[in-house]
Amino acid sequence: MLNEDLNDDTRCSDRSIAGLSLSVIIPTYNGAEQLRELLASFTIQTVTPDQILIVDSSSSDGTTQVAEKYNAEVIVIDRETFDHGSTRSMAAKKARGEILIYFTQDVLPVHRRVLENLVRPIIDSDDIAVSYGRQLPAFNASEAAAHLRYFNYPEESSIRSFADRNVSGLKTVFVSNSCAAYRKTQLADINYFRNGLIFGEDTCAVGRLLEQGRKIAYAADAAVYHSHNY
């Protein structure tokens, strides 16, 4: 369930924010119930995406039917061909938006301003190529899973550049495509995401963007519920 957002019932009248179009990209596989909640949450966001693009790995549980019910565009691929990098790159190239917003099927926005707050850093600064949101423990999170989320996703927003590697080390490139936004032209400049990575396609992309002089923003006010009980 989404929290009411700061008693603010104002809804943006435009389908884009600051004149920039938004495409939401979600890879899916047998996630009908989770996807239904996520797509329903978009209907009450203060910013409406121009496009919702689902890339489905041949689900058998009705995931694509759920997506179509919410007017999402669906691309079906063979599940054996899914790759964290190349699948997201393919979707990025097909997306029409100037800002690409990636989610995974198992996240749920905490409030109505998640999309708006997630893309705001990119809109406010041409230097920022990527922003990512805060992840809070899911309702069924174990104690260990909850601790990991609070450790990796603090309450304060921040902006990092390549120079911060001298202090922050690997944390400089920390990011998660479970809730992240990219300026498409800058992502295209690095040829999108690397293929063949078993994980960390997002981290690899951020590292390359930072090397080019771009910056990454952590938007703590763009919060989603998302965790795993490993």
mmCIF file of N, CA, C and O in Angstrom, residues 5-6 13 19 30 32 61 69 73 88 99 101 111 114 121-122 134 142 151 169 201-202 205 207 211 214 221:
data_model
loop_
_atom_site.group_PDB
_atom_site.id
_atom_site.type_symbol
_atom_site.label_atom_id
_atom_site.label_comp_id
_atom_site.label_asym_id
_atom_site.label_seq_id
_atom_site.Cartn_x
_atom_site.Cartn_y
_atom_site.Cartn_z
ATOM 1 N N ASP A 5 1.242 11.029 0.346
ATOM 2 C CA ASP A 5 2.469 11.777 0.145
ATOM 3 C C ASP A 5 2.389 13.187 0.709
ATOM 4 O O ASP A 5 1.970 14.112 0.047
ATOM 5 N N LEU A 6 2.752 13.332 1.944
ATOM 6 C CA LEU A 6 2.940 14.644 2.557
ATOM 7 C C LEU A 6 1.704 15.532 2.431
ATOM 8 O O LEU A 6 1.801 16.749 2.330
ATOM 9 N N SER A 13 -0.041 18.220 -14.363
ATOM 10 C CA SER A 13 -0.979 18.156 -15.470
ATOM 11 C C SER A 13 -0.326 17.631 -16.740
ATOM 12 O O SER A 13 -0.984 17.088 -17.612
ATOM 13 N N GLY A 19 9.337 19.243 -19.613
ATOM 14 C CA GLY A 19 9.413 19.058 -21.061
ATOM 15 C C GLY A 19 10.110 17.804 -21.516
ATOM 16 O O GLY A 19 10.268 17.582 -22.718
ATOM 17 N N ASN A 30 7.120 -14.234 -14.819
ATOM 18 C CA ASN A 30 6.162 -14.827 -13.876
ATOM 19 C C ASN A 30 5.978 -13.947 -12.635
ATOM 20 O O ASN A 30 6.104 -14.401 -11.496
ATOM 21 N N ALA A 32 3.120 -11.733 -12.220
ATOM 22 C CA ALA A 32 1.825 -11.086 -12.458
ATOM 23 C C ALA A 32 1.325 -10.304 -11.249
ATOM 24 O O ALA A 32 0.914 -9.143 -11.365
ATOM 25 N N ASP A 61 2.265 -17.106 -16.332
ATOM 26 C CA ASP A 61 1.295 -16.829 -15.263
ATOM 27 C C ASP A 61 0.388 -15.633 -15.573
ATOM 28 O O ASP A 61 -0.292 -15.128 -14.680
ATOM 29 N N LYS A 69 -3.292 -4.805 -19.596
ATOM 30 C CA LYS A 69 -4.439 -4.190 -18.927
ATOM 31 C C LYS A 69 -4.123 -2.765 -18.508
ATOM 32 O O LYS A 69 -5.016 -1.899 -18.477
ATOM 33 N N GLU A 73 3.334 -1.384 -23.134
ATOM 34 C CA GLU A 73 3.805 -2.054 -24.345
ATOM 35 C C GLU A 73 4.623 -3.277 -23.921
ATOM 36 O O GLU A 73 5.442 -3.186 -23.006
ATOM 37 N N ARG A 88 18.232 -5.055 -21.110
ATOM 38 C CA ARG A 88 17.926 -3.672 -20.755
ATOM 39 C C ARG A 88 18.390 -2.697 -21.840
ATOM 40 O O ARG A 88 17.757 -1.672 -22.079
ATOM 41 N N ILE A 99 14.221 10.310 -20.748
ATOM 42 C CA ILE A 99 14.708 9.753 -19.488
ATOM 43 C C ILE A 99 14.170 8.333 -19.366
ATOM 44 O O ILE A 99 12.973 8.095 -19.529
ATOM 45 N N ILE A 101 13.563 5.084 -17.032
ATOM 46 C CA ILE A 101 13.395 4.716 -15.630
ATOM 47 C C ILE A 101 13.275 3.202 -15.540
ATOM 48 O O ILE A 101 12.351 2.618 -16.113
ATOM 49 N N HIS A 111 5.378 6.153 -1.970
ATOM 50 C CA HIS A 111 4.457 7.292 -2.012
ATOM 51 C C HIS A 111 4.258 7.756 -3.443
ATOM 52 O O HIS A 111 4.810 7.164 -4.387
ATOM 53 N N VAL A 114 7.379 9.261 -6.114
ATOM 54 C CA VAL A 114 8.596 8.500 -6.392
ATOM 55 C C VAL A 114 9.146 8.812 -7.778
ATOM 56 O O VAL A 114 10.339 9.119 -7.933
ATOM 57 N N PRO A 121 16.728 15.021 -9.966
ATOM 58 C CA PRO A 121 18.148 15.372 -10.035
ATOM 59 C C PRO A 121 18.676 15.456 -11.459
ATOM 60 O O PRO A 121 19.503 16.320 -11.774
ATOM 61 N N ILE A 122 18.214 14.564 -12.335
ATOM 62 C CA ILE A 122 18.657 14.583 -13.730
ATOM 63 C C ILE A 122 18.177 15.848 -14.427
ATOM 64 O O ILE A 122 18.907 16.470 -15.209
ATOM 65 N N ARG A 134 15.864 5.189 -2.994
ATOM 66 C CA ARG A 134 16.075 4.475 -1.739
ATOM 67 C C ARG A 134 15.236 3.194 -1.715
ATOM 68 O O ARG A 134 14.088 3.193 -2.157
ATOM 69 N N SER A 142 13.303 -10.241 6.345
ATOM 70 C CA SER A 142 13.944 -10.773 7.546
ATOM 71 C C SER A 142 14.780 -9.673 8.197
ATOM 72 O O SER A 142 15.025 -8.615 7.604
ATOM 73 N N PHE A 151 21.547 -0.233 5.625
ATOM 74 C CA PHE A 151 22.985 0.027 5.501
ATOM 75 C C PHE A 151 23.311 0.648 4.146
ATOM 76 O O PHE A 151 24.088 1.598 4.057
ATOM 77 N N GLY A 169 35.548 4.779 -2.460
ATOM 78 C CA GLY A 169 35.902 3.494 -3.045
ATOM 79 C C GLY A 169 34.785 2.947 -3.913
ATOM 80 O O GLY A 169 34.182 3.665 -4.710
ATOM 81 N N GLU A 201 25.242 -4.885 -14.096
ATOM 82 C CA GLU A 201 25.236 -4.117 -15.338
ATOM 83 C C GLU A 201 25.053 -2.625 -15.059
ATOM 84 O O GLU A 201 25.583 -1.765 -15.765
ATOM 85 N N ASP A 202 24.312 -2.318 -13.973
ATOM 86 C CA ASP A 202 24.081 -0.930 -13.588
ATOM 87 C C ASP A 202 25.347 -0.292 -13.026
ATOM 88 O O ASP A 202 25.712 0.824 -13.392
ATOM 89 N N ALA A 205 27.852 0.428 -15.784
ATOM 90 C CA ALA A 205 27.468 1.601 -16.565
ATOM 91 C C ALA A 205 27.786 2.886 -15.811
ATOM 92 O O ALA A 205 28.291 3.856 -16.406
ATOM 93 N N GLY A 207 30.074 3.394 -13.545
ATOM 94 C CA GLY A 207 31.514 3.604 -13.543
ATOM 95 C C GLY A 207 31.995 4.256 -14.825
ATOM 96 O O GLY A 207 32.825 5.188 -14.807
ATOM 97 N N GLU A 211 33.557 8.088 -15.328
ATOM 98 C CA GLU A 211 34.842 8.300 -15.998
ATOM 99 C C GLU A 211 34.741 9.394 -17.058
ATOM 100 O O GLU A 211 35.731 10.071 -17.350
ATOM 101 N N ARG A 214 30.551 12.541 -15.789
ATOM 102 C CA ARG A 214 29.163 12.639 -15.333
ATOM 103 C C ARG A 214 29.096 12.392 -13.828
ATOM 104 O O ARG A 214 30.067 11.979 -13.199
ATOM 105 N N ASP A 221 14.548 10.540 -1.330
ATOM 106 C CA ASP A 221 13.113 10.822 -1.269
ATOM 107 C C ASP A 221 12.330 10.102 -2.366
ATOM 108 O O ASP A 221 11.126 10.304 -2.515
#
